Coordinates of N, CA and C in Angstrom, one line a residue:
Chain A
X1 N 79.8 104.3 105.3 CA 81.7 104.2 105.0 C 82.2 105.3 104.7
X2 N 83.1 105.5 104.9 CA 83.7 106.8 103.8 C 83.8 106.8 103.1
X3 N 83.9 108.5 102.3 CA 83.4 108.5 101.1 C 84.4 110.0 101.2
X4 N 85.1 109.9 100.0 CA 85.8 111.1 99.5 C 85.7 111.6 97.8
X5 N 85.1 112.9 97.6 CA 84.8 113.5 96.4 C 85.3 114.6 95.9
X6 N 86.2 114.1 94.8 CA 87.1 115.5 93.9 C 86.7 115.8 92.6
X7 N 86.5 116.8 92.3 CA 86.2 116.4 91.1 C 87.3 116.5 89.8
X8 N 87.1 115.9 88.9 CA 87.8 115.2 87.8 C 88.8 115.9 87.2
X9 N 88.5 116.7 86.7 CA 89.3 117.6 85.7 C 89.7 119.1 86.3
X10 N 90.7 120.1 86.2 CA 90.9 121.0 86.3 C 92.0 121.5 84.9
X11 N 92.0 123.0 84.4 CA 92.5 123.2 83.4 C 92.9 124.5 83.9
X12 N 94.1 125.1 84.0 CA 94.6 126.3 84.4 C 95.8 126.8 83.6
X13 N 95.8 128.0 83.2 CA 97.3 128.6 82.5 C 98.4 128.9 83.1
X14 N 99.5 128.4 82.7 CA 100.9 128.5 83.2 C 100.9 130.1 84.2
X15 N 101.0 130.0 85.3 CA 101.5 131.2 86.7 C 99.8 131.7 86.8
X16 N 98.7 131.1 86.7 CA 97.7 131.1 87.7 C 97.8 130.5 88.5
X17 N 96.9 130.5 89.8 CA 96.6 129.8 90.9 C 96.0 128.5 90.5
X18 N 95.8 127.3 91.1 CA 94.9 126.3 91.2 C 94.4 126.1 92.2
X19 N 93.3 125.8 92.2 CA 92.7 125.1 93.7 C 91.6 124.2 93.2
X20 N 92.1 122.8 93.9 CA 91.5 121.5 93.6 C 91.3 121.5 95.3
X21 N 89.3 121.2 95.2 CA 88.4 120.7 96.3 C 88.3 119.4 96.5
X22 N 88.0 119.4 97.7 CA 87.6 117.9 98.0 C 86.5 118.0 98.9
X23 N 85.5 116.8 99.0 CA 84.8 116.7 100.5 C 84.9 115.6 100.8
X24 N 84.8 115.1 102.3 CA 84.9 114.0 102.8 C 83.5 113.8 104.1
X25 N 83.5 112.5 104.0 CA 82.3 112.6 105.2 C 82.7 111.8 106.4
X26 N 83.8 111.2 106.7 CA 84.6 110.9 108.0 C 84.6 111.7 108.8
X27 N 84.1 112.6 109.9 CA 84.1 113.4 110.6 C 85.5 112.9 111.7
X28 N 85.5 111.7 111.7 CA 86.8 111.3 112.9 C 87.9 111.2 112.2
X29 N 88.3 111.6 110.5 CA 89.5 111.8 110.1 C 90.3 112.5 110.9
X30 N 91.4 111.9 111.6 CA 92.7 112.6 112.3 C 93.6 113.4 110.9
X31 N 93.9 113.1 109.8 CA 94.9 113.9 109.2 C 94.0 113.4 107.6
X32 N 94.4 114.7 106.9 CA 94.0 114.7 105.5 C 95.0 115.1 104.6
X33 N 95.4 114.2 103.5 CA 96.6 114.3 102.9 C 96.3 114.9 101.2
X34 N 97.0 115.1 100.9 CA 97.1 115.2 99.2 C 98.5 114.7 98.7
X35 N 98.2 114.1 97.8 CA 99.3 113.3 97.1 C 99.0 113.5 95.8
X36 N 100.2 113.8 94.8 CA 100.4 113.8 93.3 C 100.6 113.1 93.1
X37 N 100.7 112.4 91.4 CA 100.8 111.6 90.7 C 101.1 111.8 89.4
X38 N 102.2 112.2 89.0 CA 102.5 111.8 87.5 C 102.5 110.3 86.8
X39 N 102.1 110.6 85.5 CA 102.4 109.5 84.5 C 103.0 108.7 84.6
X40 N 102.6 107.1 85.2 CA 103.5 106.2 85.4 C 104.2 106.0 86.5
X41 N 103.7 107.0 87.5 CA 104.6 107.1 88.6 C 103.9 106.8 90.1
X42 N 105.0 106.5 91.3 CA 104.1 106.3 92.4 C 103.5 107.6 93.0
X43 N 102.9 107.6 93.9 CA 102.2 108.7 94.5 C 103.2 109.4 95.1
X44 N 103.2 110.6 95.2 CA 104.6 111.7 96.0 C 103.5 112.6 97.2
X45 N 103.8 112.5 98.4 CA 103.1 113.0 99.1 C 103.3 114.6 99.4
X46 N 102.6 115.1 99.0 CA 102.8 116.8 98.9 C 102.4 117.5 100.3
X47 N 101.5 117.4 101.2 CA 101.2 118.0 102.4 C 100.3 117.2 102.8
X48 N 100.1 117.5 104.2 CA 98.5 117.2 105.0 C 98.4 118.2 105.9
X49 N 97.2 118.0 106.4 CA 96.9 118.8 107.7 C 96.2 118.1 108.7
X50 N 96.2 118.9 109.9 CA 95.9 118.0 111.0 C 94.4 118.5 111.3
X51 N 93.6 117.4 111.3 CA 92.3 118.0 112.0 C 91.8 119.1 112.3
X52 N 92.6 119.4 112.8 CA 92.0 120.5 114.2 C 92.6 122.1 113.3
X53 N 93.3 121.7 112.6 CA 94.0 123.1 111.8 C 93.0 123.7 110.9
X54 N 92.9 124.9 110.8 CA 92.3 125.1 109.9 C 93.1 125.5 108.2
X55 N 93.9 126.0 108.3 CA 95.0 126.3 107.5 C 96.3 125.6 107.3
X56 N 97.3 125.3 106.1 CA 98.6 125.1 106.3 C 99.4 125.6 105.0
X57 N 99.8 126.4 105.1 CA 100.9 126.8 104.0 C 102.2 126.0 103.9
X58 N 103.0 125.6 102.6 CA 104.1 125.2 102.5 C 104.3 125.4 101.5
X59 N 105.1 126.6 101.3 CA 105.9 127.3 99.6 C 104.5 127.7 99.4
X60 N 104.6 127.0 98.1 CA 103.2 127.3 97.1 C 101.9 127.0 97.5
X61 N 102.0 125.9 97.8 CA 100.7 124.7 98.5 C 100.0 125.4 99.7
X62 N 98.9 125.9 99.6 CA 97.9 126.3 100.8 C 97.1 125.1 101.0
X63 N 96.8 124.6 102.0 CA 95.6 123.7 102.3 C 94.6 124.2 103.2
X64 N 93.5 124.6 103.0 CA 92.4 125.1 103.7 C 91.5 124.2 103.8
X65 N 91.3 124.1 105.3 CA 90.1 123.1 106.0 C 89.1 123.2 106.4
X66 N 87.6 123.3 106.0 CA 86.3 123.7 107.1 C 85.8 122.2 106.9
X67 N 86.1 122.2 108.7 CA 85.7 120.8 109.5 C 84.0 120.7 109.3
X68 N 84.0 122.0 109.6 CA 81.8 121.9 109.2 C 81.7 121.5 108.0
X69 N 82.0 122.1 107.3 CA 81.1 121.2 106.1 C 82.1 119.9 105.2
X70 N 83.0 119.6 106.0 CA 84.0 118.7 105.3 C 84.7 118.7 104.3
X71 N 85.1 119.8 104.0 CA 85.8 120.0 103.0 C 87.0 120.5 102.9
X72 N 87.9 120.5 102.1 CA 89.6 120.6 101.9 C 89.6 120.9 100.7
X73 N 90.7 121.8 100.6 CA 90.9 122.4 99.1 C 92.6 122.5 99.3
X74 N 93.4 122.4 98.0 CA 94.3 122.5 97.9 C 94.7 123.9 96.5
X75 N 95.2 124.8 97.1 CA 95.7 126.1 96.3 C 97.0 126.0 95.7
X76 N 97.7 125.8 94.4 CA 98.7 125.8 94.0 C 99.0 127.4 93.4
X77 N 99.9 127.9 94.3 CA 100.5 129.5 93.5 C 101.4 129.3 92.3
X78 N 101.2 130.3 91.2 CA 101.9 130.4 90.2 C 102.3 128.6 89.7
X79 N 101.5 128.3 89.2 CA 101.2 126.9 88.7 C 102.2 127.1 87.6
X80 N 102.8 125.8 87.7 CA 103.9 125.4 86.3 C 103.6 124.3 85.8
X81 N 103.9 124.4 84.6 CA 103.9 123.1 83.2 C 104.3 121.8 84.1
X82 N 105.1 121.7 85.5 CA 105.6 120.6 86.0 C 104.6 120.4 87.0
X83 N 103.6 121.2 87.0 CA 102.4 120.6 88.1 C 101.2 119.6 87.3
X84 N 101.7 119.7 86.2 CA 100.6 119.0 85.6 C 100.5 117.4 86.0
X85 N 99.4 116.9 86.9 CA 99.7 115.7 87.6 C 98.1 115.2 88.0
X86 N 97.8 114.2 88.4 CA 96.7 113.9 89.2 C 97.2 114.1 90.7
X87 N 96.0 114.9 91.3 CA 95.9 115.3 92.7 C 95.0 114.1 93.5
X88 N 95.3 113.2 94.6 CA 94.5 112.9 95.2 C 94.4 113.2 96.9
X89 N 93.2 113.7 97.1 CA 93.2 114.0 98.6 C 92.8 112.1 99.1
X90 N 93.0 112.6 100.4 CA 93.4 111.4 101.1 C 92.5 111.3 102.4
X91 N 91.5 111.1 103.5 CA 91.5 110.7 105.1 C 91.9 110.0 105.1
X92 N 92.4 109.8 106.3 CA 93.2 108.4 107.3 C 92.0 108.1 108.4
X93 N 91.5 106.8 108.4 CA 91.0 106.0 109.2 C 91.4 105.2 109.9
X94 N 91.7 104.9 111.3 CA 92.6 104.0 111.8 C 91.6 102.5 111.7
X95 N 92.4 101.6 111.2 CA 92.1 100.3 111.0 C 91.7 99.7 112.5
X96 N 91.2 98.3 112.0 CA 91.2 97.5 113.7 C 92.2 97.8 114.5
X97 N 92.4 97.7 115.6 CA 93.2 98.0 116.6 C 93.7 99.4 116.5
X98 N 93.5 100.1 115.5 CA 94.2 101.4 115.7 C 95.3 101.7 115.7
X99 N 96.2 100.6 115.6 CA 97.7 100.5 115.4 C 97.6 101.3 113.5
X100 N 97.3 100.9 112.7 CA 97.1 101.7 111.3 C 96.5 102.2 111.2
X101 N 96.6 103.2 110.0 CA 95.8 103.7 109.3 C 95.4 103.6 107.8
X102 N 94.3 103.1 107.5 CA 94.0 103.1 106.2 C 93.5 104.6 105.2
X103 N 94.2 104.7 104.1 CA 93.8 106.0 103.6 C 92.9 105.9 102.8
X104 N 91.7 106.4 102.8 CA 90.5 106.5 101.6 C 90.9 107.5 100.8
X105 N 91.1 107.5 99.4 CA 91.0 108.3 98.5 C 90.2 108.8 97.6
X106 N 89.9 110.2 97.1 CA 89.4 110.7 96.1 C 89.5 109.8 95.1
X107 N 89.1 110.3 94.0 CA 88.9 109.7 92.6 C 90.6 110.2 91.9
X108 N 90.9 111.4 92.4 CA 91.9 111.9 91.7 C 91.4 113.0 90.7
X109 N 92.0 114.4 91.1 CA 91.9 115.3 89.9 C 93.0 115.8 89.0
X110 N 92.7 115.6 87.8 CA 93.7 115.7 86.9 C 93.9 117.2 86.5
X111 N 95.0 117.7 86.8 CA 95.3 119.2 86.7 C 96.0 118.9 85.1
X112 N 95.4 120.1 84.1 CA 96.6 120.6 83.1 C 96.8 121.8 83.1
X113 N 98.6 122.3 82.8 CA 98.5 123.6 82.9 C 99.1 123.6 81.3
X114 N 98.5 124.8 81.2 CA 98.4 124.8 79.5 C 99.5 126.4 79.5
X115 N 100.7 126.0 78.8 CA 101.2 127.1 78.6 C 101.1 128.7 78.0
Chain B
X1 N 117.1 109.2 104.4 CA 116.6 108.2 103.2 C 115.1 108.0 103.6
X2 N 114.2 108.9 102.5 CA 112.9 109.0 102.5 C 112.2 108.2 101.6
X3 N 113.0 107.1 100.9 CA 112.8 106.6 99.5 C 112.1 105.0 99.9
X4 N 110.9 104.5 99.2 CA 110.6 103.4 99.1 C 111.1 102.7 97.4
X5 N 111.6 101.7 97.5 CA 111.9 101.2 96.3 C 111.2 100.1 95.8
X6 N 111.0 99.9 94.5 CA 110.4 98.6 94.2 C 110.8 98.1 93.1
X7 N 110.7 96.7 92.7 CA 111.7 95.8 92.0 C 110.6 95.1 91.2
X8 N 110.2 94.3 90.3 CA 110.7 95.3 89.1 C 109.9 96.2 88.6
X9 N 110.6 97.4 87.5 CA 109.5 98.5 87.3 C 108.5 97.9 86.8
X10 N 108.7 96.8 85.5 CA 107.7 96.3 84.4 C 107.6 95.0 84.6
X11 N 106.6 94.2 84.6 CA 106.9 92.8 84.7 C 105.8 92.2 83.8
X12 N 105.9 91.3 82.7 CA 105.0 91.0 82.0 C 105.1 89.1 82.5
X13 N 103.6 88.5 82.4 CA 103.4 87.2 82.9 C 102.4 86.6 82.5
X14 N 103.0 85.6 82.2 CA 101.8 84.6 81.5 C 100.6 84.2 83.0
X15 N 99.5 83.3 82.5 CA 98.5 82.8 83.9 C 99.0 82.0 84.4
X16 N 99.8 80.8 83.9 CA 100.7 80.0 84.1 C 102.0 80.3 85.4
X17 N 102.4 81.4 85.1 CA 103.6 81.8 85.8 C 103.7 82.2 87.1
X18 N 105.0 82.1 88.2 CA 104.7 82.0 89.4 C 105.8 83.5 89.3
X19 N 105.6 84.5 90.1 CA 106.4 85.6 90.1 C 106.3 86.1 91.0
X20 N 107.8 87.2 91.4 CA 107.5 88.3 92.9 C 107.7 89.6 92.5
X21 N 106.9 89.9 93.4 CA 107.3 91.8 93.4 C 108.4 92.4 94.7
X22 N 108.9 92.8 94.9 CA 109.7 93.5 95.9 C 109.7 94.6 96.4
X23 N 109.8 94.8 97.7 CA 109.5 96.3 97.9 C 110.6 96.5 99.3
X24 N 111.3 97.6 99.4 CA 112.2 98.2 100.3 C 112.2 99.4 100.7
X25 N 112.2 99.6 102.0 CA 112.2 100.7 102.5 C 113.3 100.5 103.7
X26 N 114.3 101.8 104.3 CA 115.1 102.0 105.4 C 115.1 103.4 106.2
X27 N 113.5 103.9 106.2 CA 113.0 104.2 106.8 C 112.9 104.1 108.5
X28 N 112.6 102.6 109.1 CA 112.6 102.4 110.1 C 111.0 102.4 110.2
X29 N 110.1 102.3 109.3 CA 109.1 102.5 109.7 C 108.9 100.8 109.6
X30 N 107.3 100.8 110.9 CA 107.1 99.3 111.1 C 105.4 99.0 110.4
X31 N 105.4 99.9 109.5 CA 104.5 99.4 109.0 C 104.3 99.3 107.3
X32 N 103.7 98.6 106.7 CA 104.0 98.1 105.1 C 102.8 97.8 104.5
X33 N 102.6 98.6 103.3 CA 101.1 98.5 102.7 C 101.5 97.9 101.0
X34 N 100.6 97.0 100.6 CA 100.2 96.8 99.2 C 99.1 97.4 98.8
X35 N 98.9 98.2 97.5 CA 98.1 99.1 97.1 C 98.2 98.2 95.5
X36 N 96.7 98.2 95.1 CA 96.6 97.9 93.3 C 96.1 99.2 92.7
X37 N 96.6 99.8 92.1 CA 95.8 100.6 90.9 C 95.9 100.4 89.4
X38 N 94.4 100.7 89.5 CA 94.0 100.3 87.5 C 94.0 101.9 87.1
X39 N 94.0 102.0 86.0 CA 94.2 103.2 85.1 C 93.1 104.2 85.5
X40 N 93.3 105.2 85.7 CA 92.6 106.6 85.8 C 91.7 106.4 87.4
X41 N 92.3 105.5 88.0 CA 91.5 105.1 89.4 C 92.3 105.0 90.7
X42 N 92.0 105.6 91.9 CA 92.7 105.6 92.8 C 93.4 104.5 93.4
X43 N 94.4 104.3 94.3 CA 94.9 103.3 94.6 C 93.9 102.5 95.7
X44 N 93.8 100.8 95.6 CA 92.7 100.3 96.7 C 93.9 99.6 96.9
X45 N 93.8 99.6 99.0 CA 94.5 98.5 99.4 C 94.2 97.3 99.8
X46 N 95.5 96.6 99.8 CA 95.1 94.9 99.4 C 95.5 94.2 100.9
X47 N 96.9 94.6 101.4 CA 97.4 94.2 102.6 C 98.2 94.8 103.3
X48 N 98.2 94.8 104.6 CA 98.6 95.8 105.7 C 99.7 94.7 106.4
X49 N 100.8 95.2 106.6 CA 101.8 94.7 107.9 C 102.5 95.6 109.0
X50 N 101.9 95.0 110.3 CA 102.5 96.0 111.5 C 103.5 94.9 112.1
X51 N 104.5 95.5 112.1 CA 105.9 94.6 113.2 C 106.1 93.5 112.5
X52 N 105.8 93.0 110.9 CA 105.8 92.0 110.1 C 105.3 91.0 110.4
X53 N 104.2 91.4 111.1 CA 102.9 90.5 111.1 C 101.8 91.1 109.9
X54 N 101.1 90.1 109.3 CA 99.9 90.6 108.2 C 98.7 90.8 109.3
X55 N 98.2 92.1 109.3 CA 97.4 92.8 110.2 C 96.2 93.1 109.3
X56 N 96.2 93.1 108.1 CA 94.9 93.6 107.2 C 95.2 92.6 105.8
X57 N 94.0 91.9 105.4 CA 93.8 91.5 104.4 C 92.4 92.0 103.8
X58 N 92.7 92.7 102.6 CA 91.5 93.1 102.2 C 90.3 92.6 101.1
X59 N 90.4 91.3 101.7 CA 89.4 90.2 101.0 C 90.4 90.0 99.7
X60 N 91.7 89.9 99.4 CA 92.2 89.8 98.3 C 92.3 88.3 98.0
X61 N 92.1 88.1 96.8 CA 92.2 86.5 96.1 C 93.5 85.7 96.6
X62 N 93.6 84.5 96.7 CA 94.7 84.0 97.3 C 96.0 83.3 96.1
X63 N 95.6 84.0 95.1 CA 96.6 84.1 94.2 C 97.5 85.1 94.3
X64 N 97.5 86.0 95.4 CA 98.4 87.1 95.6 C 99.0 86.6 97.0
X65 N 100.0 86.2 97.5 CA 100.5 86.2 98.4 C 101.6 86.7 99.1
X66 N 101.4 87.7 100.2 CA 102.6 88.6 100.5 C 103.4 88.3 102.2
X67 N 104.4 88.7 101.9 CA 105.4 88.6 102.7 C 106.3 89.4 103.1
X68 N 106.4 89.3 104.7 CA 107.1 90.3 105.2 C 108.7 89.7 106.2
X69 N 109.4 89.5 105.0 CA 110.6 88.5 105.7 C 111.4 89.6 106.3
X70 N 111.4 90.6 106.9 CA 111.8 91.7 107.9 C 111.6 93.1 107.8
X71 N 111.9 93.8 109.0 CA 111.0 94.6 108.7 C 111.1 96.4 107.7
X72 N 112.3 95.5 107.0 CA 112.6 96.3 105.5 C 111.8 96.4 104.4
X73 N 111.9 95.2 104.2 CA 111.3 94.2 103.1 C 109.9 93.6 103.1
X74 N 109.2 93.9 101.6 CA 107.8 93.4 101.3 C 107.9 92.9 100.3
X75 N 107.4 91.5 100.4 CA 107.5 91.0 99.1 C 105.9 90.6 98.7
X76 N 105.2 90.0 97.6 CA 104.3 90.0 96.6 C 104.3 88.7 95.7
X77 N 103.8 87.6 96.1 CA 104.1 86.5 95.2 C 102.9 86.5 94.5
X78 N 102.8 86.0 92.9 CA 102.0 86.1 92.2 C 101.5 84.9 91.5
X79 N 100.7 83.8 91.5 CA 100.5 83.0 91.0 C 99.1 82.6 90.9
X80 N 98.9 82.3 88.9 CA 98.0 81.9 88.4 C 97.0 83.4 88.4
X81 N 97.8 84.3 87.8 CA 96.8 85.2 87.8 C 96.0 85.3 86.6
X82 N 94.8 86.5 86.5 CA 94.3 86.8 85.5 C 94.8 87.7 84.8
X83 N 94.1 88.4 83.7 CA 94.6 89.2 82.9 C 93.8 90.6 83.5
X84 N 92.6 90.4 84.3 CA 92.5 91.7 85.0 C 93.1 92.0 85.9
X85 N 94.3 91.2 86.6 CA 95.1 91.8 87.7 C 96.0 92.4 87.2
X86 N 95.9 92.4 85.9 CA 97.1 93.9 85.0 C 96.8 95.1 85.7
X87 N 98.2 96.0 86.5 CA 97.7 96.7 87.1 C 99.2 97.4 87.3
X88 N 98.9 98.3 88.3 CA 100.3 99.4 89.0 C 100.0 98.9 90.1
X89 N 101.2 98.1 90.8 CA 101.3 97.7 92.3 C 102.3 98.3 92.9
X90 N 101.5 99.2 94.2 CA 102.3 100.4 94.6 C 102.5 99.4 96.0
X91 N 103.6 99.6 96.6 CA 103.9 99.7 98.0 C 103.8 100.7 98.8
X92 N 103.7 100.8 100.1 CA 103.8 102.2 101.1 C 104.4 101.5 102.2
X93 N 104.9 102.6 102.8 CA 105.4 102.4 104.6 C 105.1 103.4 105.3
X94 N 104.7 103.4 106.4 CA 104.5 104.1 107.7 C 105.2 104.1 108.6
X95 N 105.0 104.9 109.4 CA 105.2 104.9 111.3 C 104.1 104.1 111.5
X96 N 104.1 103.6 112.6 CA 103.0 102.8 113.0 C 101.9 104.0 113.7
X97 N 102.2 104.9 114.7 CA 101.6 105.6 115.2 C 101.8 107.1 115.0
X98 N 100.6 107.9 115.6 CA 101.0 109.4 115.9 C 100.8 109.7 113.7
X99 N 101.6 110.9 113.5 CA 101.6 111.3 112.0 C 102.0 110.1 111.0
X100 N 101.3 109.1 110.9 CA 101.6 107.7 109.8 C 101.1 108.1 108.8
X101 N 101.9 109.5 108.0 CA 102.0 109.4 106.6 C 102.7 108.2 106.1
X102 N 102.2 108.1 104.8 CA 102.4 106.9 103.8 C 103.0 107.4 103.0
X103 N 104.5 106.8 102.8 CA 105.4 107.0 101.6 C 105.1 106.4 100.6
X104 N 104.9 106.5 99.8 CA 104.8 105.5 98.0 C 106.1 105.1 97.4
X105 N 106.4 104.0 97.0 CA 107.4 103.6 95.9 C 106.6 103.9 94.8
X106 N 107.5 103.9 94.0 CA 107.4 104.2 92.3 C 106.4 102.9 91.4
X107 N 106.3 101.7 92.1 CA 105.7 100.9 91.4 C 105.7 100.0 90.7
X108 N 105.3 98.7 90.4 CA 105.5 97.9 89.3 C 104.4 97.9 88.5
X109 N 104.4 97.9 87.2 CA 103.6 97.8 86.2 C 103.6 96.6 85.9
X110 N 102.3 95.6 86.2 CA 102.3 94.4 85.9 C 100.9 94.2 84.8
X111 N 101.8 93.3 83.7 CA 101.0 92.9 82.8 C 100.7 91.6 82.6
X112 N 99.1 90.7 82.8 CA 99.2 89.6 82.8 C 98.6 89.0 81.4
X113 N 99.3 87.9 80.6 CA 98.6 88.1 79.4 C 98.0 86.7 79.3

């Protein structure tokens, strides 16, 4: 079945770059997503990448995809204390019938930004 | 409007109570989802509705009963819950095809006593 792995913790200093890594197993995934969850809140979609892309940049966020190694990363430039949260990567797999997609989430990486 | 709203924000109920969680979106999405999230874990899919019809039930116990009265609303009816059902319940919505990224609501924090 599908499996998504992430390291559980990352601690950085304010102003540094953060890199959160993720590996996945399903090579048929069409889209891969990064979600952010602050304490007690829902999930906020940060960015996504289509499986035929290698890189996507969106302001401070850079997503790199190595499809051969099934490795996805999220780089946050100039990390701020407000970036402290849990970051989930997720792959989308079509559900039966193909009209909906199931998100398979990694366990989440807790990013702590120290002043 | 890219917002999914959920009410109530917090709910405390006894094991014999009946309560409902509500979710609303006005993005024109025709797919809606219920997830359950335990502390320090990723969300787990419970139900999927497509075009207001239940398309996926991930083997959820019958004490959870979903309902989709129209394309904007999704309910989750709760009855005879157990303390282990205490969790954050998240609703999400998406387009049906293409880039169907899911937009999540803030969740309802449920405590079962």
